mmCIF file of C-alpha atoms in Angstrom:
data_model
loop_
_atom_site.group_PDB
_atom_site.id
_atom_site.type_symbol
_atom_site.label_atom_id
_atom_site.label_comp_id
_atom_site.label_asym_id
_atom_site.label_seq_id
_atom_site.Cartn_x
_atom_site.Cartn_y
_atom_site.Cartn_z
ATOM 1 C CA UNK U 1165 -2.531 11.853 12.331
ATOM 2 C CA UNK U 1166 -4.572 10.756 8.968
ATOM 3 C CA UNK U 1167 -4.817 7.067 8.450
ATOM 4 C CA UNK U 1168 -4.017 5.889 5.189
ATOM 5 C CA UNK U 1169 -6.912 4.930 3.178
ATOM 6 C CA UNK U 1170 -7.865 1.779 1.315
ATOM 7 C CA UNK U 1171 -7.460 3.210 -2.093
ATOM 8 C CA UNK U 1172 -3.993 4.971 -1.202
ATOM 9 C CA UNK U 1173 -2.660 1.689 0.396
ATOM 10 C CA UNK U 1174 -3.466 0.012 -3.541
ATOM 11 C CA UNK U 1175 -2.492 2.790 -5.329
ATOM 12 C CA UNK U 1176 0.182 4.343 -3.236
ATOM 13 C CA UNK U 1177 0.112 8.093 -1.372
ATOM 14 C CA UNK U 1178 2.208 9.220 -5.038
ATOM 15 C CA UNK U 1179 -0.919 8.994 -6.956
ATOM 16 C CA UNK U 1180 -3.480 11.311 -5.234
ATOM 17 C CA UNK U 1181 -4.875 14.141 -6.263
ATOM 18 C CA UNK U 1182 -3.997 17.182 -6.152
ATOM 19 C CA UNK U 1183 -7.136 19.009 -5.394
ATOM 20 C CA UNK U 1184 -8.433 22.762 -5.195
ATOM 21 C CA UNK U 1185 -11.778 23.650 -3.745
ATOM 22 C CA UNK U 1186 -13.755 26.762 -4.508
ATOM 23 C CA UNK U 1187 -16.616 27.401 -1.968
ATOM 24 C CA UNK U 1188 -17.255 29.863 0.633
ATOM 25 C CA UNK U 1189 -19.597 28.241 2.914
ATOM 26 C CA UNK U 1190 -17.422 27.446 5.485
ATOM 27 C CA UNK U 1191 -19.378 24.006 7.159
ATOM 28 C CA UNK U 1192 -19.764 22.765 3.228
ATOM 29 C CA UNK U 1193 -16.218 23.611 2.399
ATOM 30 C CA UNK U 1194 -14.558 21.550 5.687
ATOM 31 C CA UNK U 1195 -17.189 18.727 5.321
ATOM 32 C CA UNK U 1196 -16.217 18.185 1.604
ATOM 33 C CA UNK U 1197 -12.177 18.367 2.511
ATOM 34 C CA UNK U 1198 -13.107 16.055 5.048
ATOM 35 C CA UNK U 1199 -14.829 13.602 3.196
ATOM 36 C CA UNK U 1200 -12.551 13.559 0.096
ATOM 37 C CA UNK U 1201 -9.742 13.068 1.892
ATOM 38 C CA UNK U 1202 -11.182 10.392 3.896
ATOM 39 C CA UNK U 1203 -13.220 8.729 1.057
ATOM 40 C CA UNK U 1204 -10.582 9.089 -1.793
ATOM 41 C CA UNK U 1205 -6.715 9.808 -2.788
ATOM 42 C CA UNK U 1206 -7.346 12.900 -2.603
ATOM 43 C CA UNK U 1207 -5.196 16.192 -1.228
ATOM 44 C CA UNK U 1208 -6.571 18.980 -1.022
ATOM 45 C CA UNK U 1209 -3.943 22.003 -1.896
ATOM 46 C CA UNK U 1210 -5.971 24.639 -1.210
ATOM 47 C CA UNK U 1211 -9.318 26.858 -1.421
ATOM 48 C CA UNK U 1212 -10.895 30.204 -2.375
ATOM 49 C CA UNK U 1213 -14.125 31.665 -1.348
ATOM 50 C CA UNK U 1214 -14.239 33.717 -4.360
ATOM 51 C CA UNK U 1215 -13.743 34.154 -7.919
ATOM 52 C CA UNK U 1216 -10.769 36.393 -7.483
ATOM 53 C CA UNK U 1217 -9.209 34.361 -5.235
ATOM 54 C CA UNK U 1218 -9.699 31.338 -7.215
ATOM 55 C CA UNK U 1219 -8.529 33.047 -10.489
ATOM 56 C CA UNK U 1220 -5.807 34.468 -8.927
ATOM 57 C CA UNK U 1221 -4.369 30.675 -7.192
ATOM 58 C CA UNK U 1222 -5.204 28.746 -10.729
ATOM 59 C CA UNK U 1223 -3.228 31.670 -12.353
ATOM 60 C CA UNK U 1224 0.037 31.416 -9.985
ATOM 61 C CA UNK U 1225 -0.269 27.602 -9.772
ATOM 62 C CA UNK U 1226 -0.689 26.374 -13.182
ATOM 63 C CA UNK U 1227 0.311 22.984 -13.329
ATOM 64 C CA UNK U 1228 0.123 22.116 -9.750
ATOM 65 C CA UNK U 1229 -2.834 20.802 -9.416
ATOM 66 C CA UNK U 1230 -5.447 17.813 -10.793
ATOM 67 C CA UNK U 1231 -8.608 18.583 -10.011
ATOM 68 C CA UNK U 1232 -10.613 21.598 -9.338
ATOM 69 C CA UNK U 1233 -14.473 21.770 -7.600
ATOM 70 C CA UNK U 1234 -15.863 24.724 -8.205
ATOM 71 C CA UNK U 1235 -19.015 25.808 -6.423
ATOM 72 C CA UNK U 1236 -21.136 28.311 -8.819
ATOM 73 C CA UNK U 1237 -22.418 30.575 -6.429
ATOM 74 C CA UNK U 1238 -19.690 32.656 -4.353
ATOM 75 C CA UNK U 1239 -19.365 35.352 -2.288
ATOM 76 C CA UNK U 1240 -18.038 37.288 -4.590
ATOM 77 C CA UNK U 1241 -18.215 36.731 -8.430
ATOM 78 C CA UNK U 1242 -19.346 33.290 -9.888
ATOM 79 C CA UNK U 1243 -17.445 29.700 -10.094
ATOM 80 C CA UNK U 1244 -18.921 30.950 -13.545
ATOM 81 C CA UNK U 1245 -15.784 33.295 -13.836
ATOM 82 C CA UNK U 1246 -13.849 30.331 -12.377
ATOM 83 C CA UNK U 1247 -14.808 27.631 -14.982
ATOM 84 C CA UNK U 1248 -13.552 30.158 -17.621
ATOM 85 C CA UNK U 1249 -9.822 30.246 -16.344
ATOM 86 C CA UNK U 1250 -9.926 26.470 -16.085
ATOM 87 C CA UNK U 1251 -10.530 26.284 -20.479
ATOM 88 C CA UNK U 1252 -6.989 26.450 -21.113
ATOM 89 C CA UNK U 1253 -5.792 23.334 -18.355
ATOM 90 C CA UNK U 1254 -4.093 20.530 -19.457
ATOM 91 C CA UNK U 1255 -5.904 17.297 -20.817
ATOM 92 C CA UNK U 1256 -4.894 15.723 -17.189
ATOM 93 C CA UNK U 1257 -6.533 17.989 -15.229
ATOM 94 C CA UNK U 1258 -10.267 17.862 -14.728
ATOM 95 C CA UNK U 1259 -13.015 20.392 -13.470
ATOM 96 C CA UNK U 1260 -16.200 19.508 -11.463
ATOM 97 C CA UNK U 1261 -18.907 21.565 -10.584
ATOM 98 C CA UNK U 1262 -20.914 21.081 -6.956
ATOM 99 C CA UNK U 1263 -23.913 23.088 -6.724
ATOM 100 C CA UNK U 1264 -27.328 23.473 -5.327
ATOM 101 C CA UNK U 1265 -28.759 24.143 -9.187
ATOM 102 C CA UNK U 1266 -27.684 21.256 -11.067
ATOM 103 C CA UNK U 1267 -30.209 21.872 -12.779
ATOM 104 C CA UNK U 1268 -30.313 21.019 -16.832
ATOM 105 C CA UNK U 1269 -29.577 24.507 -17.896
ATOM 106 C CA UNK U 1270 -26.551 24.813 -15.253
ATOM 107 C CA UNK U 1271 -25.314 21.302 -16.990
ATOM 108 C CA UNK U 1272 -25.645 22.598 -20.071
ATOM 109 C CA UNK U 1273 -23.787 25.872 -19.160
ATOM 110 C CA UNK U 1274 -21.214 23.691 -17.558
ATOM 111 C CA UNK U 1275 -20.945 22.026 -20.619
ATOM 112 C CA UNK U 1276 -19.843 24.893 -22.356
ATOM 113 C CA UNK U 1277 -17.391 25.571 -20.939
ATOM 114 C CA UNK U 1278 -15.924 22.413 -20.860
ATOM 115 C CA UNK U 1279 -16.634 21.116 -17.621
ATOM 116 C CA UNK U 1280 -15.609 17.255 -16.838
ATOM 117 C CA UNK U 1281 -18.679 16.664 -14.351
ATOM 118 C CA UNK U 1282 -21.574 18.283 -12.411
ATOM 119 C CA UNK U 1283 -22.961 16.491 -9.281
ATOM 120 C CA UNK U 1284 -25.542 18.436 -7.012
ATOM 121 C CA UNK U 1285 -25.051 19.260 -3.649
ATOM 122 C CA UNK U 1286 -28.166 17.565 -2.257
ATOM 123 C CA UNK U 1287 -27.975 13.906 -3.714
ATOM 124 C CA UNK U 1288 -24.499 13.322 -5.427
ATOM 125 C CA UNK U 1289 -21.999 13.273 -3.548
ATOM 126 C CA UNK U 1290 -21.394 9.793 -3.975
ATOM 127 C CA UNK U 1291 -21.198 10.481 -7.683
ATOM 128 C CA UNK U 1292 -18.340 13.000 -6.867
ATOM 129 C CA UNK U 1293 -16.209 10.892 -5.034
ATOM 130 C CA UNK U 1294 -16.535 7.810 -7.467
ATOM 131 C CA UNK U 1295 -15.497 10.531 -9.694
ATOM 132 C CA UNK U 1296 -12.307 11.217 -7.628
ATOM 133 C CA UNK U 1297 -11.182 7.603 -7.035
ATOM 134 C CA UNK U 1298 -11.790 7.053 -11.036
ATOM 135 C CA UNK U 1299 -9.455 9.967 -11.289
ATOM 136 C CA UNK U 1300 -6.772 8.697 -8.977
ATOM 137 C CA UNK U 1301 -6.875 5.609 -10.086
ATOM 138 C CA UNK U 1302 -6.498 7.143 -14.308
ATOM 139 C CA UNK U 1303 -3.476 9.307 -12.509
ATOM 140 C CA UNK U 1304 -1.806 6.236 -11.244
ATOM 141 C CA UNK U 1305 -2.098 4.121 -14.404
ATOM 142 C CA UNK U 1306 -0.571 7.361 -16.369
ATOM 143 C CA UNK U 1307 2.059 7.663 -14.033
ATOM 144 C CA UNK U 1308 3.358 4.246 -14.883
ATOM 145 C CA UNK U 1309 3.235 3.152 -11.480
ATOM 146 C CA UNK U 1310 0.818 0.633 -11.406
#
């Protein structure tokens, strides 16, 4: 059973997010569910290990989710790919990249393609889940809830 987190017992379980993960390590992928969920309001609907996959979910799931965290190197194609079939989401929904090589070129690529965030791997992980509470906390206020 998964105890109910500080931020959820503020904000309520209706206001977390709806979150899809694209990574194919395996240990990184469990350990980031893991901590999000823990850390944050967050749900995690699903995950892909590759582009495909990932295009393919986003495609047949539209406006089901609120955030995505796309890894940029896959086993198969590129979060690249990925950050392309995010361009046309709604306002609401954000896009954050988690890589190895945040590195200022990779930002700046990000950037391009409209990316909300980029946190590295290594050292900001922190950043990403003050990003996720911020993001919780922005769905709950838009939700009328709070």
């Amino acid at each position: 059973m998964r105890l109910q987190t500080s931020e959820e017992a503020r904000f309520g379980m209706h206001s977390r997010l709806q979150t899809y993960v694209v990574e194919d390590n395996l240990t990184i992928r469990e350990n980031l569910i893991g901590t999000l969920e823990e850390l944050t309001c967050t749900t995690v609907v699903g995950f892909a290990e590759t582009e495909s996959g990932a295009r393919a979910w986003l495609l047949g799931h539209d406006g089901e989710w609120d955030l995505v965290i796309v890894d940029l190197f896959l086993k198969q194609g590129s979060g690249l790919g990925v950050l392309q079939a995010c361009q046309s989401r709604k306002p609401v929904q954000k896009v954050v990249v988690l890589s190895n090589y945040a590195t200022p070129d990779i930002r700046r690529r990000c950037a391009e393609f409209g990316v909300d965030a980029v946190f590295d791997k290594s050292n900001e992980i922190d950043g990403l889940v003050d990003f996720c509470i911020g993001q919780a906390k922005a769905l709950h206020s838009s939700s009328g809830t709070g």
